[in-house]
CSV table of N, CA, C and O in Angstrom, one decimal:
chain,number,residue,atom,x,y,z
N,1282,MET,N,-93.2,80.0,23.4
N,1282,MET,CA,-94.1,79.4,24.4
N,1282,MET,C,-93.4,79.5,25.7
N,1282,MET,O,-92.3,79.0,25.9
N,1283,PRO,N,-94.0,80.2,26.7
N,1283,PRO,CA,-93.4,80.3,28.0
N,1283,PRO,C,-93.2,79.0,28.7
N,1283,PRO,O,-94.0,78.1,28.5
N,1284,PHE,N,-92.3,78.9,29.6
N,1284,PHE,CA,-92.0,77.7,30.3
N,1284,PHE,C,-92.4,77.9,31.8
N,1284,PHE,O,-91.9,78.8,32.4
N,1285,ARG,N,-93.3,77.1,32.2
N,1285,ARG,CA,-93.7,77.2,33.6
N,1285,ARG,C,-93.1,76.1,34.4
N,1285,ARG,O,-93.3,74.9,34.0
N,1286,LYS,N,-92.5,76.4,35.5
N,1286,LYS,CA,-91.9,75.3,36.3
N,1286,LYS,C,-92.9,74.6,37.1
N,1286,LYS,O,-93.9,75.2,37.6
N,1287,SER,N,-92.8,73.3,37.2
N,1287,SER,CA,-93.6,72.6,38.1
N,1287,SER,C,-92.9,72.6,39.5
N,1287,SER,O,-91.7,72.8,39.6
N,1288,PRO,N,-93.7,72.5,40.6
N,1288,PRO,CA,-93.1,72.6,41.9
N,1288,PRO,C,-92.0,71.5,42.1
N,1288,PRO,O,-91.0,71.7,42.8
N,1289,SER,N,-92.2,70.3,41.4
N,1289,SER,CA,-91.2,69.3,41.7
N,1289,SER,C,-90.0,69.3,40.7
N,1289,SER,O,-89.0,68.7,40.9
N,1290,MET,N,-90.1,70.2,39.7
N,1290,MET,CA,-89.0,70.2,38.7
N,1290,MET,C,-88.5,71.6,38.6
N,1290,MET,O,-88.7,72.3,37.6
N,1291,ASP,N,-87.8,72.1,39.6
N,1291,ASP,CA,-87.2,73.4,39.5
N,1291,ASP,C,-85.8,73.3,38.9
N,1291,ASP,O,-85.4,72.3,38.4
N,1292,ARG,N,-85.1,74.4,38.8
N,1292,ARG,CA,-83.8,74.4,38.2
N,1292,ARG,C,-82.8,73.4,38.8
N,1292,ARG,O,-82.1,72.7,38.1
N,1293,THR,N,-82.8,73.3,40.1
N,1293,THR,CA,-82.0,72.4,40.8
N,1293,THR,C,-82.3,70.9,40.3
N,1293,THR,O,-81.4,70.1,40.1
N,1294,GLY,N,-83.6,70.6,40.2
N,1294,GLY,CA,-84.0,69.3,39.8
N,1294,GLY,C,-83.6,69.0,38.4
N,1294,GLY,O,-83.1,67.8,38.1
N,1295,VAL,N,-83.6,69.9,37.5
N,1295,VAL,CA,-83.2,69.7,36.1
N,1295,VAL,C,-81.7,69.5,36.1
N,1295,VAL,O,-81.2,68.7,35.4
N,1296,GLU,N,-80.9,70.3,36.9
N,1296,GLU,CA,-79.5,70.2,36.9
N,1296,GLU,C,-79.1,68.8,37.5
N,1296,GLU,O,-78.1,68.2,36.9
N,1297,VAL,N,-79.7,68.4,38.5
N,1297,VAL,CA,-79.4,67.0,39.1
N,1297,VAL,C,-79.7,65.9,38.1
N,1297,VAL,O,-78.9,65.0,37.9
N,1298,MET,N,-80.8,66.0,37.4
N,1298,MET,CA,-81.1,65.1,36.3
N,1298,MET,C,-80.1,65.1,35.2
N,1298,MET,O,-79.6,64.0,34.8
N,1299,ALA,N,-79.7,66.3,34.8
N,1299,ALA,CA,-78.7,66.4,33.7
N,1299,ALA,C,-77.3,65.9,34.1
N,1299,ALA,O,-76.6,65.2,33.3
N,1300,GLU,N,-77.0,66.1,35.4
N,1300,GLU,CA,-75.7,65.5,35.9
N,1300,GLU,C,-75.8,64.0,35.8
N,1300,GLU,O,-74.8,63.3,35.5
N,1301,GLY,N,-76.9,63.4,36.0
N,1301,GLY,CA,-77.1,62.0,35.9
N,1301,GLY,C,-76.8,61.5,34.5
N,1301,GLY,O,-76.2,60.5,34.2
N,1302,TRP,N,-77.4,62.3,33.5
N,1302,TRP,CA,-77.1,62.0,32.1
N,1302,TRP,C,-75.7,62.1,31.8
N,1302,TRP,O,-75.1,61.4,30.9
N,1303,GLY,N,-75.0,63.1,32.4
N,1303,GLY,CA,-73.5,63.2,32.2
N,1303,GLY,C,-72.8,62.0,32.6
N,1303,GLY,O,-71.8,61.6,32.0
N,1304,LYS,N,-73.2,61.4,33.7
N,1304,LYS,CA,-72.6,60.2,34.2
N,1304,LYS,C,-72.8,59.0,33.2
N,1304,LYS,O,-72.0,58.2,33.0
N,1305,VAL,N,-74.0,59.0,32.6
N,1305,VAL,CA,-74.3,58.0,31.5
N,1305,VAL,C,-73.3,58.2,30.4
N,1305,VAL,O,-72.8,57.2,29.8
N,1306,VAL,N,-73.2,59.4,29.9
N,1306,VAL,CA,-72.2,59.7,28.8
N,1306,VAL,C,-70.8,59.3,29.2
N,1306,VAL,O,-70.1,58.6,28.4
N,1307,ALA,N,-70.4,59.6,30.4
N,1307,ALA,CA,-69.0,59.2,30.8
N,1307,ALA,C,-68.9,57.7,30.8
N,1307,ALA,O,-67.8,57.2,30.4
N,1308,ARG,N,-69.9,57.0,31.3
N,1308,ARG,CA,-69.8,55.5,31.4
N,1308,ARG,C,-69.7,55.0,29.9
N,1308,ARG,O,-68.9,54.1,29.7
N,1309,ARG,N,-70.5,55.5,29.0
N,1309,ARG,CA,-70.4,55.0,27.6
N,1309,ARG,C,-69.1,55.3,27.0
N,1309,ARG,O,-68.6,54.5,26.2
N,1310,VAL,N,-68.5,56.5,27.2
N,1310,VAL,CA,-67.2,56.8,26.7
N,1310,VAL,C,-66.2,55.8,27.2
N,1310,VAL,O,-65.3,55.3,26.5
N,1311,HIS,N,-66.2,55.6,28.5
N,1311,HIS,CA,-65.3,54.7,29.2
N,1311,HIS,C,-65.4,53.3,28.6
N,1311,HIS,O,-64.4,52.6,28.3
N,1312,GLU,N,-66.7,52.8,28.3
N,1312,GLU,CA,-66.9,51.5,27.7
N,1312,GLU,C,-66.3,51.4,26.3
N,1312,GLU,O,-65.8,50.4,26.0
N,1313,GLU,N,-66.4,52.5,25.6
N,1313,GLU,CA,-65.9,52.5,24.2
N,1313,GLU,C,-64.4,52.5,24.2
N,1313,GLU,O,-63.7,51.9,23.4
N,1314,VAL,N,-63.8,53.3,25.1
N,1314,VAL,CA,-62.3,53.5,25.1
N,1314,VAL,C,-61.6,52.3,25.8
N,1314,VAL,O,-60.6,51.9,25.4
N,1315,GLY,N,-62.3,51.9,26.9
N,1315,GLY,CA,-61.7,50.7,27.6
N,1315,GLY,C,-61.0,51.2,28.9
N,1315,GLY,O,-61.0,52.4,29.2
N,1316,PRO,N,-60.4,50.3,29.6
N,1316,PRO,CA,-59.7,50.6,30.9
N,1316,PRO,C,-58.5,51.6,30.7
N,1316,PRO,O,-58.1,52.2,31.7
N,1317,ASP,N,-57.9,51.6,29.5
N,1317,ASP,CA,-56.8,52.5,29.3
N,1317,ASP,C,-57.2,53.9,28.9
N,1317,ASP,O,-56.6,54.5,28.0
N,1318,LEU,N,-58.1,54.4,29.6
N,1318,LEU,CA,-58.7,55.8,29.3
N,1318,LEU,C,-57.6,56.8,29.6
N,1318,LEU,O,-57.3,57.1,30.8
N,1319,GLU,N,-57.0,57.3,28.5
N,1319,GLU,CA,-55.9,58.3,28.7
N,1319,GLU,C,-56.5,59.7,28.2
N,1319,GLU,O,-56.0,60.2,27.2
N,1320,LEU,N,-57.3,60.2,29.0
N,1320,LEU,CA,-57.9,61.5,28.7
N,1320,LEU,C,-57.6,62.5,29.9
N,1320,LEU,O,-57.8,62.1,31.0
N,1321,ASP,N,-57.2,63.7,29.6
N,1321,ASP,CA,-57.0,64.7,30.6
N,1321,ASP,C,-58.2,65.6,30.5
N,1321,ASP,O,-59.1,65.5,29.7
N,1322,ALA,N,-58.2,66.6,31.4
N,1322,ALA,CA,-59.4,67.6,31.4
N,1322,ALA,C,-59.6,68.3,30.1
N,1322,ALA,O,-60.7,68.6,29.7
N,1323,ASP,N,-58.4,68.6,29.4
N,1323,ASP,CA,-58.6,69.3,28.1
N,1323,ASP,C,-59.2,68.4,27.0
N,1323,ASP,O,-59.8,68.9,26.1
N,1324,ASP,N,-59.1,67.1,27.2
N,1324,ASP,CA,-59.7,66.1,26.2
N,1324,ASP,C,-61.2,65.9,26.6
N,1324,ASP,O,-62.0,65.7,25.7
N,1325,ILE,N,-61.5,65.9,27.9
N,1325,ILE,CA,-62.8,65.6,28.4
N,1325,ILE,C,-63.8,66.8,28.2
N,1325,ILE,O,-64.9,66.6,27.8
N,1326,GLU,N,-63.3,68.0,28.3
N,1326,GLU,CA,-64.2,69.2,28.2
N,1326,GLU,C,-64.9,69.3,26.9
N,1326,GLU,O,-66.1,69.5,26.9
N,1327,PRO,N,-64.3,69.1,25.7
N,1327,PRO,CA,-65.0,69.2,24.5
N,1327,PRO,C,-66.1,68.1,24.3
N,1327,PRO,O,-67.1,68.3,23.8
N,1328,MET,N,-65.8,66.9,24.9
N,1328,MET,CA,-66.8,65.8,24.8
N,1328,MET,C,-68.0,66.2,25.7
N,1328,MET,O,-69.1,66.0,25.3
N,1329,ALA,N,-67.7,66.7,26.9
N,1329,ALA,CA,-68.8,67.1,27.8
N,1329,ALA,C,-69.6,68.2,27.2
N,1329,ALA,O,-70.9,68.2,27.2
N,1330,ALA,N,-69.0,69.2,26.5
N,1330,ALA,CA,-69.7,70.3,25.9
N,1330,ALA,C,-70.6,69.8,24.7
N,1330,ALA,O,-71.7,70.2,24.6
N,1331,ALA,N,-70.0,68.9,23.9
N,1331,ALA,CA,-70.8,68.3,22.8
N,1331,ALA,C,-72.0,67.5,23.4
N,1331,ALA,O,-73.1,67.6,22.8
N,1332,ALA,N,-71.8,66.8,24.5
N,1332,ALA,CA,-72.9,66.1,25.1
N,1332,ALA,C,-74.0,67.1,25.6
N,1332,ALA,O,-75.2,66.8,25.4
N,1333,ALA,N,-73.5,68.1,26.2
N,1333,ALA,CA,-74.5,69.1,26.8
N,1333,ALA,C,-75.3,69.8,25.6
N,1333,ALA,O,-76.5,70.0,25.8
N,1334,ARG,N,-74.6,70.1,24.5
N,1334,ARG,CA,-75.4,70.6,23.4
N,1334,ARG,C,-76.4,69.7,22.8
N,1334,ARG,O,-77.5,70.0,22.5
N,1335,ALA,N,-76.0,68.4,22.8
N,1335,ALA,CA,-76.9,67.4,22.2
N,1335,ALA,C,-78.1,67.2,23.2
N,1335,ALA,O,-79.3,67.1,22.7
N,1336,VAL,N,-77.9,67.2,24.5
N,1336,VAL,CA,-79.0,67.1,25.4
N,1336,VAL,C,-79.9,68.3,25.3
N,1336,VAL,O,-81.1,68.1,25.3
N,1337,ALA,N,-79.3,69.5,25.2
N,1337,ALA,CA,-80.1,70.7,25.1
N,1337,ALA,C,-81.0,70.6,23.8
N,1337,ALA,O,-82.2,71.0,23.8
N,1338,ARG,N,-80.4,70.2,22.7
N,1338,ARG,CA,-81.2,70.1,21.4
N,1338,ARG,C,-82.3,69.1,21.6
N,1338,ARG,O,-83.5,69.4,21.2
N,1339,GLY,N,-82.0,68.0,22.1
N,1339,GLY,CA,-83.1,67.0,22.3
N,1339,GLY,C,-84.2,67.5,23.3
N,1339,GLY,O,-85.4,67.2,23.0
N,1340,THR,N,-83.8,68.2,24.3
N,1340,THR,CA,-84.8,68.7,25.3
N,1340,THR,C,-85.7,69.7,24.6
N,1340,THR,O,-86.9,69.7,24.7
N,1341,ILE,N,-85.1,70.6,23.9
N,1341,ILE,CA,-85.9,71.7,23.2
N,1341,ILE,C,-86.8,71.1,22.2
N,1341,ILE,O,-88.0,71.4,22.2
N,1342,ALA,N,-86.3,70.2,21.4
N,1342,ALA,CA,-87.1,69.6,20.3
N,1342,ALA,C,-88.3,68.8,20.9
N,1342,ALA,O,-89.4,69.0,20.5
N,1343,ASP,N,-88.0,68.1,21.9
N,1343,ASP,CA,-89.1,67.2,22.5
N,1343,ASP,C,-90.1,68.1,23.3
N,1343,ASP,O,-91.3,67.8,23.1
N,1344,LEU,N,-89.7,69.1,24.0
N,1344,LEU,CA,-90.7,69.9,24.7
N,1344,LEU,C,-91.5,70.8,23.8
N,1344,LEU,O,-92.7,70.9,24.0
N,1345,LEU,N,-90.9,71.3,22.7
N,1345,LEU,CA,-91.7,72.0,21.7
N,1345,LEU,C,-92.7,71.1,21.1
N,1345,LEU,O,-93.9,71.5,20.9
N,1346,GLU,N,-92.3,69.9,20.8
N,1346,GLU,CA,-93.3,68.9,20.1
N,1346,GLU,C,-94.4,68.5,21.1
N,1346,GLU,O,-95.6,68.5,20.7
N,1347,ARG,N,-94.1,68.3,22.4
N,1347,ARG,CA,-95.1,68.0,23.4
N,1347,ARG,C,-96.1,69.1,23.5
N,1347,ARG,O,-97.3,68.9,23.6
N,1348,LYS,N,-95.6,70.4,23.5
N,1348,LYS,CA,-96.5,71.5,23.7
N,1348,LYS,C,-97.4,71.7,22.5
N,1348,LYS,O,-98.6,71.9,22.6
N,1349,ALA,N,-96.8,71.5,21.3
N,1349,ALA,CA,-97.6,71.6,20.0
N,1349,ALA,C,-98.7,70.5,19.9
N,1349,ALA,O,-99.8,70.7,19.4
N,1350,SER,N,-98.4,69.3,20.4
N,1350,SER,CA,-99.3,68.2,20.3
N,1350,SER,C,-100.6,68.4,21.1
N,1350,SER,O,-101.6,67.8,20.9
N,1351,LEU,N,-100.5,69.4,22.1
N,1351,LEU,CA,-101.7,69.7,22.9
N,1351,LEU,C,-102.8,70.4,22.1
N,1351,LEU,O,-103.9,70.5,22.5
N,1352,LEU,N,-102.4,70.9,20.9
N,1352,LEU,CA,-103.3,71.8,20.1
N,1352,LEU,C,-104.4,71.0,19.5
N,1352,LEU,O,-105.5,71.5,19.2
N,1353,GLY,N,-104.2,69.7,19.1
N,1353,GLY,CA,-105.1,68.9,18.4
N,1353,GLY,C,-105.1,69.3,16.9
N,1353,GLY,O,-104.1,69.9,16.4
N,1354,THR,N,-106.1,68.9,16.2
N,1354,THR,CA,-106.1,69.1,14.7
N,1354,THR,C,-106.7,70.4,14.3
N,1354,THR,O,-106.6,70.8,13.1
N,1355,GLU,N,-107.5,71.0,15.1
N,1355,GLU,CA,-108.2,72.3,14.8
N,1355,GLU,C,-108.1,73.3,15.9
N,1355,GLU,O,-108.1,72.8,17.1
N,1356,GLN,N,-108.1,74.6,15.6
N,1356,GLN,CA,-108.1,75.6,16.6
N,1356,GLN,C,-109.0,76.7,16.1
N,1356,GLN,O,-109.2,77.0,14.9
N,1357,PRO,N,-109.7,77.4,17.0
N,1357,PRO,CA,-110.6,78.5,16.6
N,1357,PRO,C,-109.8,79.8,16.2
N,1357,PRO,O,-108.8,80.1,16.8
N,1358,CYS,N,-110.3,80.4,15.2
N,1358,CYS,CA,-109.7,81.7,14.7
N,1358,CYS,C,-109.8,82.7,15.8
N,1358,CYS,O,-110.9,82.8,16.4
N,1359,PRO,N,-108.8,83.5,16.2
N,1359,PRO,CA,-108.9,84.5,17.2
N,1359,PRO,C,-109.9,85.6,16.9
N,1359,PRO,O,-110.4,86.3,17.8
N,1360,THR,N,-110.2,85.8,15.6
N,1360,THR,CA,-111.1,86.9,15.2
N,1360,THR,C,-112.5,86.4,15.1
N,1360,THR,O,-113.4,87.0,15.8
N,1361,CYS,N,-112.8,85.4,14.3
N,1361,CYS,CA,-114.2,85.0,14.1
N,1361,CYS,C,-114.6,83.7,14.8
N,1361,CYS,O,-115.7,83.3,14.8
N,1362,ARG,N,-113.6,83.0,15.4
N,1362,ARG,CA,-113.8,81.8,16.2
N,1362,ARG,C,-114.2,80.6,15.3
N,1362,ARG,O,-114.5,79.5,15.8
N,1363,ARG,N,-114.1,80.7,14.0
N,1363,ARG,CA,-114.3,79.6,13.1
N,1363,ARG,C,-113.2,78.6,13.3
N,1363,ARG,O,-112.0,78.9,13.5
N,1364,SER,N,-113.5,77.3,13.2
N,1364,SER,CA,-112.6,76.2,13.4
N,1364,SER,C,-111.6,76.2,12.2
N,1364,SER,O,-112.1,76.1,11.1
N,1365,CYS,N,-110.3,76.1,12.5
N,1365,CYS,CA,-109.3,76.1,11.4
N,1365,CYS,C,-108.4,75.0,11.6
N,1365,CYS,O,-108.0,74.6,12.8
N,1366,VAL,N,-107.9,74.4,10.5
N,1366,VAL,CA,-107.0,73.2,10.6
N,1366,VAL,C,-105.6,73.7,11.0
N,1366,VAL,O,-105.1,74.7,10.6
N,1367,VAL,N,-105.0,72.9,12.0
N,1367,VAL,CA,-103.7,73.2,12.4
N,1367,VAL,C,-102.7,72.4,11.5
N,1367,VAL,O,-102.8,71.2,11.3
N,1368,ARG,N,-101.9,73.2,10.8
N,1368,ARG,CA,-100.8,72.6,10.0
N,1368,ARG,C,-99.5,72.8,10.7
N,1368,ARG,O,-99.4,73.7,11.5
N,1369,ARG,N,-98.5,72.0,10.3
N,1369,ARG,CA,-97.2,72.1,10.9
N,1369,ARG,C,-96.2,72.5,9.8
N,1369,ARG,O,-96.2,71.8,8.8
N,1370,GLU,N,-95.5,73.6,10.0
N,1370,GLU,CA,-94.5,74.0,9.1
N,1370,GLU,C,-93.1,73.9,9.7
N,1370,GLU,O,-92.9,74.4,10.9
N,1371,PRO,N,-92.1,73.3,9.0
N,1371,PRO,CA,-90.8,73.2,9.6
N,1371,PRO,C,-90.2,74.6,9.8
N,1371,PRO,O,-90.3,75.5,9.0
N,1372,ARG,N,-89.5,74.7,10.9
N,1372,ARG,CA,-88.8,76.0,11.3
N,1372,ARG,C,-87.5,75.6,12.0
N,1372,ARG,O,-87.6,74.7,12.9
N,1373,THR,N,-86.5,76.2,11.7
N,1373,THR,CA,-85.2,75.9,12.4
N,1373,THR,C,-85.0,77.0,13.4
N,1373,THR,O,-85.0,78.2,13.1
N,1374,ILE,N,-84.7,76.6,14.6
N,1374,ILE,CA,-84.4,77.5,15.7
N,1374,ILE,C,-82.9,77.4,16.0
N,1374,ILE,O,-82.4,76.3,16.3
N,1375,ASP,N,-82.1,78.5,15.9
N,1375,ASP,CA,-80.7,78.5,16.3
N,1375,ASP,C,-80.5,79.0,17.7
N,1375,ASP,O,-81.1,80.0,18.1
N,1376,PHE,N,-79.8,78.2,18.5
N,1376,PHE,CA,-79.5,78.6,19.8
N,1376,PHE,C,-78.1,78.1,20.1
N,1376,PHE,O,-77.4,77.5,19.3
N,1377,TRP,N,-77.5,78.4,21.3
N,1377,TRP,CA,-76.1,78.0,21.6
N,1377,TRP,C,-75.8,76.6,21.4
N,1377,TRP,O,-74.6,76.2,21.2
N,1378,GLY,N,-76.7,75.7,21.5
N,1378,GLY,CA,-76.5,74.3,21.4
N,1378,GLY,C,-76.5,73.8,19.9
N,1378,GLY,O,-76.2,72.7,19.6
N,1379,GLY,N,-76.9,74.7,19.0
N,1379,GLY,CA,-77.0,74.3,17.6
N,1379,GLY,C,-78.4,74.4,17.1
N,1379,GLY,O,-79.3,74.7,17.9
N,1380,PRO,N,-78.6,74.1,15.9
N,1380,PRO,CA,-80.0,74.3,15.3
N,1380,PRO,C,-80.9,73.1,15.7
N,1380,PRO,O,-80.5,72.0,15.9
N,1381,VAL,N,-82.2,73.5,16.0
N,1381,VAL,CA,-83.2,72.5,16.3
N,1381,VAL,C,-84.3,72.8,15.3
N,1381,VAL,O,-84.8,73.9,15.0
N,1382,THR,N,-84.8,71.7,14.6
N,1382,THR,CA,-85.9,71.8,13.7
N,1382,THR,C,-87.2,71.5,14.4
N,1382,THR,O,-87.3,70.5,15.1
N,1383,ASP,N,-88.1,72.5,14.3
N,1383,ASP,CA,-89.4,72.4,14.9
N,1383,ASP,C,-90.5,72.3,13.9
N,1383,ASP,O,-90.3,73.0,12.8
N,1384,ALA,N,-91.5,71.6,14.1
N,1384,ALA,CA,-92.7,71.6,13.2
N,1384,ALA,C,-93.7,72.6,13.9
N,1384,ALA,O,-94.5,72.2,14.7
N,1385,GLU,N,-93.6,73.9,13.5
N,1385,GLU,CA,-94.4,74.9,14.2
N,1385,GLU,C,-95.8,74.9,13.8
N,1385,GLU,O,-96.1,74.8,12.6
N,1386,PRO,N,-96.7,74.9,14.7
N,1386,PRO,CA,-98.2,74.9,14.4
N,1386,PRO,C,-98.6,76.3,13.8
N,1386,PRO,O,-98.2,77.3,14.3
N,1387,GLN,N,-99.3,76.2,12.7
N,1387,GLN,CA,-99.8,77.4,12.0
N,1387,GLN,C,-101.3,77.1,11.6
N,1387,GLN,O,-101.6,76.0,11.2
N,1388,CYS,N,-102.1,78.1,11.5
N,1388,CYS,CA,-103.4,78.0,11.0
N,1388,CYS,C,-103.7,79.1,10.1
N,1388,CYS,O,-103.1,80.2,10.1
N,1389,HIS,N,-104.7,78.9,9.2
N,1389,HIS,CA,-105.2,79.9,8.3
N,1389,HIS,C,-106.7,79.9,8.3
N,1389,HIS,O,-107.3,78.8,8.1
N,1390,CYS,N,-107.3,81.0,8.5
N,1390,CYS,CA,-108.7,81.2,8.6
N,1390,CYS,C,-109.2,81.6,7.2
N,1390,CYS,O,-108.9,82.8,6.8
N,1391,PRO,N,-109.9,80.8,6.4
N,1391,PRO,CA,-110.4,81.2,5.1
N,1391,PRO,C,-111.4,82.3,5.2
N,1391,PRO,O,-111.5,83.1,4.3
N,1392,ALA,N,-112.2,82.4,6.3
N,1392,ALA,CA,-113.2,83.4,6.4
N,1392,ALA,C,-112.6,84.8,6.6
N,1392,ALA,O,-113.0,85.8,5.9
N,1393,CYS,N,-111.6,84.9,7.5
N,1393,CYS,CA,-111.0,86.2,7.8
N,1393,CYS,C,-109.8,86.4,6.9
N,1393,CYS,O,-109.2,87.5,6.9
N,1394,ARG,N,-109.3,85.4,6.2
N,1394,ARG,CA,-108.1,85.4,5.4
N,1394,ARG,C,-106.9,85.8,6.3
N,1394,ARG,O,-106.1,86.7,5.9
N,1395,ARG,N,-106.9,85.2,7.4
N,1395,ARG,CA,-105.9,85.5,8.4
N,1395,ARG,C,-105.0,84.3,8.8
N,1395,ARG,O,-105.6,83.2,8.9
N,1396,ASP,N,-103.7,84.5,8.9
N,1396,ASP,CA,-102.9,83.4,9.4
N,1396,ASP,C,-102.7,83.7,10.9
N,1396,ASP,O,-102.6,84.8,11.3
N,1397,PHE,N,-102.6,82.6,11.7
N,1397,PHE,CA,-102.3,82.8,13.1
N,1397,PHE,C,-101.5,81.6,13.6
N,1397,PHE,O,-101.5,80.5,13.0
N,1398,PHE,N,-100.8,81.8,14.7
N,1398,PHE,CA,-100.0,80.7,15.3
N,1398,PHE,C,-100.6,80.4,16.7
N,1398,PHE,O,-100.4,81.1,17.6
N,1399,PRO,N,-101.3,79.3,16.8
N,1399,PRO,CA,-102.0,79.0,18.0
N,1399,PRO,C,-101.1,78.6,19.1
N,1399,PRO,O,-100.0,78.1,18.9
N,1400,SER,N,-101.5,78.8,20.4
N,1400,SER,CA,-100.8,78.4,21.5
N,1400,SER,C,-101.6,77.3,22.3
N,1400,SER,O,-102.8,77.3,22.2
N,1401,ALA,N,-100.9,76.5,23.0
N,1401,ALA,CA,-101.6,75.5,23.8
N,1401,ALA,C,-102.5,76.2,24.8
N,1401,ALA,O,-102.2,77.3,25.2
N,1402,PRO,N,-103.5,75.5,25.4
N,1402,PRO,CA,-104.4,76.1,26.4
N,1402,PRO,C,-103.6,76.6,27.6
N,1402,PRO,O,-102.7,76.0,28.0
N,1403,GLY,N,-103.9,77.9,28.0
N,1403,GLY,CA,-103.3,78.5,29.1
N,1403,GLY,C,-102.0,79.2,28.8
N,1403,GLY,O,-101.6,80.0,29.7
N,1404,VAL,N,-101.4,79.1,27.7
N,1404,VAL,CA,-100.2,79.8,27.4
N,1404,VAL,C,-100.4,81.3,27.2
N,1404,VAL,O,-99.7,82.1,27.8
N,1405,ALA,N,-101.4,81.7,26.5
N,1405,ALA,CA,-101.6,83.1,26.3
N,1405,ALA,C,-102.0,83.8,27.6
N,1405,ALA,O,-101.5,84.9,27.8
N,1406,ALA,N,-102.7,83.1,28.5
N,1406,ALA,CA,-103.0,83.7,29.7
N,1406,ALA,C,-101.8,83.9,30.6
N,1406,ALA,O,-101.8,84.7,31.5
N,1407,ASP,N,-100.7,83.1,30.4
N,1407,ASP,CA,-99.6,83.1,31.2
N,1407,ASP,C,-98.6,84.2,30.8
N,1407,ASP,O,-97.7,84.6,31.5
N,1408,ALA,N,-98.7,84.7,29.6
N,1408,ALA,CA,-97.8,85.7,29.0
N,1408,ALA,C,-98.0,87.0,29.8
N,1408,ALA,O,-99.1,87.4,30.2
N,1409,PRO,N,-96.9,87.7,30.0
N,1409,PRO,CA,-97.0,89.0,30.7
N,1409,PRO,C,-97.7,90.1,30.0
N,1409,PRO,O,-97.8,90.1,28.8
């Protein structure tokens, strides 16, 4: 599913927001370890990388779910336009941050005997 930027949430906006979450992670680590925080850059980097991967997994999973929820319970078959039930099938997506399990929307048209993967409104028109 293509990602369209909103005017208010460009790449810089996402990066600023993520930096804020990085500060939340740092504060929580500091609270757990206490005032005698004896970490150098080599200790901090793996924690920051793990946090970045977790934020990425959560972001991907949540945005995929939000996009799929726009479909509703039925979608028209692309061939005969008959209304078909939207089912969700688990699918694991592997990316640099680790695996994300998605409940991918799928439909089957009994009239055409065709399987298809519906997109939320406007997605197909946005594809190149």
